[in-house]
PDB file of C-alpha atoms in Angstrom:
ATOM      1  CA  VAL A   1     113.227  87.292 116.415  1.00 67.00           C
ATOM      2  CA  VAL A   2     111.804  90.097 114.279  1.00 81.00           C
ATOM      3  CA  GLY A   3     109.831  93.278 115.910  1.00 90.00           C
ATOM      4  CA  VAL A   4     108.399  96.049 115.259  1.00 94.00           C
ATOM      5  CA  GLU A   5     107.171  98.809 117.597  1.00 94.00           C
ATOM      6  CA  PRO A   6     105.872 102.003 117.057  1.00 94.00           C
ATOM      7  CA  SER A   7     108.871 105.205 117.812  1.00 93.00           C
ATOM      8  CA  PRO A   8     109.018 106.382 120.869  1.00 92.00           C
ATOM      9  CA  ASP A   9     108.828 109.867 119.386  1.00 92.00           C
ATOM     10  CA  GLY A  10     105.576 109.218 117.524  1.00 89.00           C
ATOM     11  CA  LYS A  11     107.449 109.746 113.767  1.00 92.00           C
ATOM     12  CA  GLY A  12     107.951 106.115 112.519  1.00 93.00           C
ATOM     13  CA  VAL A  13     108.630 102.543 113.212  1.00 96.00           C
ATOM     14  CA  LEU A  14     111.452 100.581 115.182  1.00 95.00           C
ATOM     15  CA  LEU A  15     112.518  97.195 113.874  1.00 93.00           C
ATOM     16  CA  VAL A  16     114.139  94.947 116.588  1.00 92.00           C
ATOM     17  CA  THR A  17     116.097  91.757 115.335  1.00 89.00           C
ATOM     18  CA  LYS A  18     118.170  89.453 116.735  1.00 88.00           C
ATOM     19  CA  LYS A  19     122.472  89.033 116.466  1.00 88.00           C
ATOM     20  CA  LYS A  20     123.877  86.038 114.751  1.00 86.00           C
ATOM     21  CA  ARG A  21     126.384  86.077 118.081  1.00 88.00           C
ATOM     22  CA  GLY A  22     126.352  86.458 121.343  1.00 83.00           C
ATOM     23  CA  HIS A  23     124.073  84.022 122.800  1.00 86.00           C
ATOM     24  CA  ASN A  24     125.471  83.906 126.127  1.00 92.00           C
ATOM     25  CA  LYS A  25     124.841  87.703 125.769  1.00 90.00           C
ATOM     26  CA  PRO A  26     121.129  88.393 126.318  1.00 88.00           C
ATOM     27  CA  GLY A  27     120.855  92.174 127.610  1.00 87.00           C
ATOM     28  CA  SER A  28     123.113  93.516 124.144  1.00 90.00           C
ATOM     29  CA  ASN A  29     121.417  90.525 121.830  1.00 91.00           C
ATOM     30  CA  LEU A  30     119.022  92.919 120.077  1.00 90.00           C
ATOM     31  CA  VAL A  31     119.787  95.117 118.001  1.00 91.00           C
ATOM     32  CA  SER A  32     117.004  97.968 117.130  1.00 92.00           C
ATOM     33  CA  ASN A  33     116.926 100.297 113.421  1.00 93.00           C
ATOM     34  CA  LYS A  34     114.702 103.367 113.438  1.00 95.00           C
ATOM     35  CA  LEU A  35     112.987 103.556 110.101  1.00 94.00           C
ATOM     36  CA  SER A  36     110.973 107.061 109.584  1.00 92.00           C
ATOM     37  CA  LYS A  37     111.877 107.918 106.150  1.00 91.00           C
ATOM     38  CA  ASN A  38     108.569 107.695 104.389  1.00 92.00           C
ATOM     39  CA  SER A  39     105.963 104.727 104.479  1.00 92.00           C
ATOM     40  CA  ARG A  40     106.792 102.753 101.452  1.00 95.00           C
ATOM     41  CA  ALA A  41     110.858 102.941 101.963  1.00 95.00           C
ATOM     42  CA  SER A  42     110.270 101.699 106.056  1.00 94.00           C
ATOM     43  CA  LEU A  43     108.367  99.141 104.438  1.00 94.00           C
ATOM     44  CA  LYS A  44     110.799  97.776 101.427  1.00 94.00           C
ATOM     45  CA  SER A  45     113.510  97.944 104.324  1.00 93.00           C
ATOM     46  CA  ILE A  46     111.683  95.532 106.399  1.00 92.00           C
ATOM     47  CA  ARG A  47     111.277  93.432 103.414  1.00 92.00           C
ATOM     48  CA  ASN A  48     114.679  93.637 102.768  1.00 91.00           C
ATOM     49  CA  ALA A  49     115.938  92.751 106.525  1.00 89.00           C
ATOM     50  CA  CYS A  50     113.312  89.654 106.838  1.00 87.00           C
ATOM     51  CA  GLY A  51     113.011  87.866 103.093  1.00 83.00           C
ATOM     52  CA  LYS A  52     115.519  88.964 100.956  1.00 86.00           C
ATOM     53  CA  SER A  53     119.040  88.287 103.544  1.00 84.00           C
ATOM     54  CA  HIS A  54     117.422  85.414 104.613  1.00 84.00           C
ATOM     55  CA  TYR A  55     117.166  86.171 108.512  1.00 83.00           C
ATOM     56  CA  ARG A  56     113.211  85.252 109.124  1.00 85.00           C
ATOM     57  CA  GLY A  57     111.151  85.174 105.512  1.00 87.00           C
ATOM     58  CA  ASP A  58     108.406  83.235 107.785  1.00 90.00           C
ATOM     59  CA  LEU A  59     107.541  86.573 109.399  1.00 89.00           C
ATOM     60  CA  GLU A  60     108.142  89.123 106.386  1.00 91.00           C
ATOM     61  CA  ASP A  61     104.373  89.401 105.870  1.00 93.00           C
ATOM     62  CA  ALA A  62     103.784  89.694 109.775  1.00 92.00           C
ATOM     63  CA  ALA A  63     106.060  92.619 110.388  1.00 93.00           C
ATOM     64  CA  VAL A  64     105.006  94.272 107.671  1.00 94.00           C
ATOM     65  CA  ARG A  65     101.231  94.438 108.248  1.00 95.00           C
ATOM     66  CA  ARG A  66     102.174  95.155 111.909  1.00 95.00           C
ATOM     67  CA  ALA A  67     104.607  98.186 110.634  1.00 95.00           C
ATOM     68  CA  ALA A  68     101.888  99.868 108.446  1.00 95.00           C
ATOM     69  CA  ALA A  69      99.208 100.000 111.023  1.00 96.00           C
ATOM     70  CA  PHE A  70     102.015 101.774 113.403  1.00 95.00           C
ATOM     71  CA  ILE A  71     102.468 104.425 110.338  1.00 94.00           C
ATOM     72  CA  ARG A  72      98.842 104.333 109.259  1.00 94.00           C
ATOM     73  CA  SER A  73      97.900 105.172 112.865  1.00 93.00           C
ATOM     74  CA  GLN A  74     100.487 108.031 113.058  1.00 93.00           C
ATOM     75  CA  ARG A  75      99.066 109.514 110.264  1.00 91.00           C
ATOM     76  CA  PRO A  76      97.078 113.335 111.058  1.00 90.00           C
ATOM     77  CA  THR A  77      93.360 112.790 111.019  1.00 88.00           C
ATOM     78  CA  ALA A  78      91.733 114.576 108.043  1.00 87.00           C
ATOM     79  CA  ALA A  79      89.117 117.633 109.546  1.00 89.00           C
ATOM     80  CA  VAL A  80      85.741 117.086 108.886  1.00 90.00           C
ATOM     81  CA  GLN A  81      83.776 119.551 106.935  1.00 89.00           C
ATOM     82  CA  LYS A  82      81.015 121.066 108.581  1.00 90.00           C
ATOM     83  CA  ARG A  83      77.878 120.933 106.594  1.00 90.00           C
ATOM     84  CA  ARG A  84      76.585 123.783 105.057  1.00 89.00           C
ATOM     85  CA  THR A  85      73.078 124.452 104.885  1.00 89.00           C
ATOM     86  CA  ARG A  86      71.386 126.093 101.794  1.00 86.00           C
ATOM     87  CA  LYS A  87      69.523 129.628 101.722  1.00 86.00           C
ATOM     88  CA  LYS A  88      66.196 130.162 101.543  1.00 86.00           C
ATOM     89  CA  GLN A  89      64.627 131.566  98.921  1.00 83.00           C
ATOM     90  CA  SER A  90      63.210 134.915  99.030  1.00 72.00           C
TER      91      SER A  90
END
């Protein structure tokens, strides 16, 4: 299981993975890590957690895309500049 959720405080994402042991304790079987350094570091750590550690390589791309969408949605919106009208020439 690889879950990517937005962080409750609105900064960064949570990466949720399953432990190898403890299948008889489903309540404490999930581990969540907060990734809030910057977008590039967060996406790299998701890639390392899924693919490079041989955890769930098939879910790597989906997890990275989901995290990128959450990070993109947390960026501040740019203020739209008001259009200026030209002065009338006399």
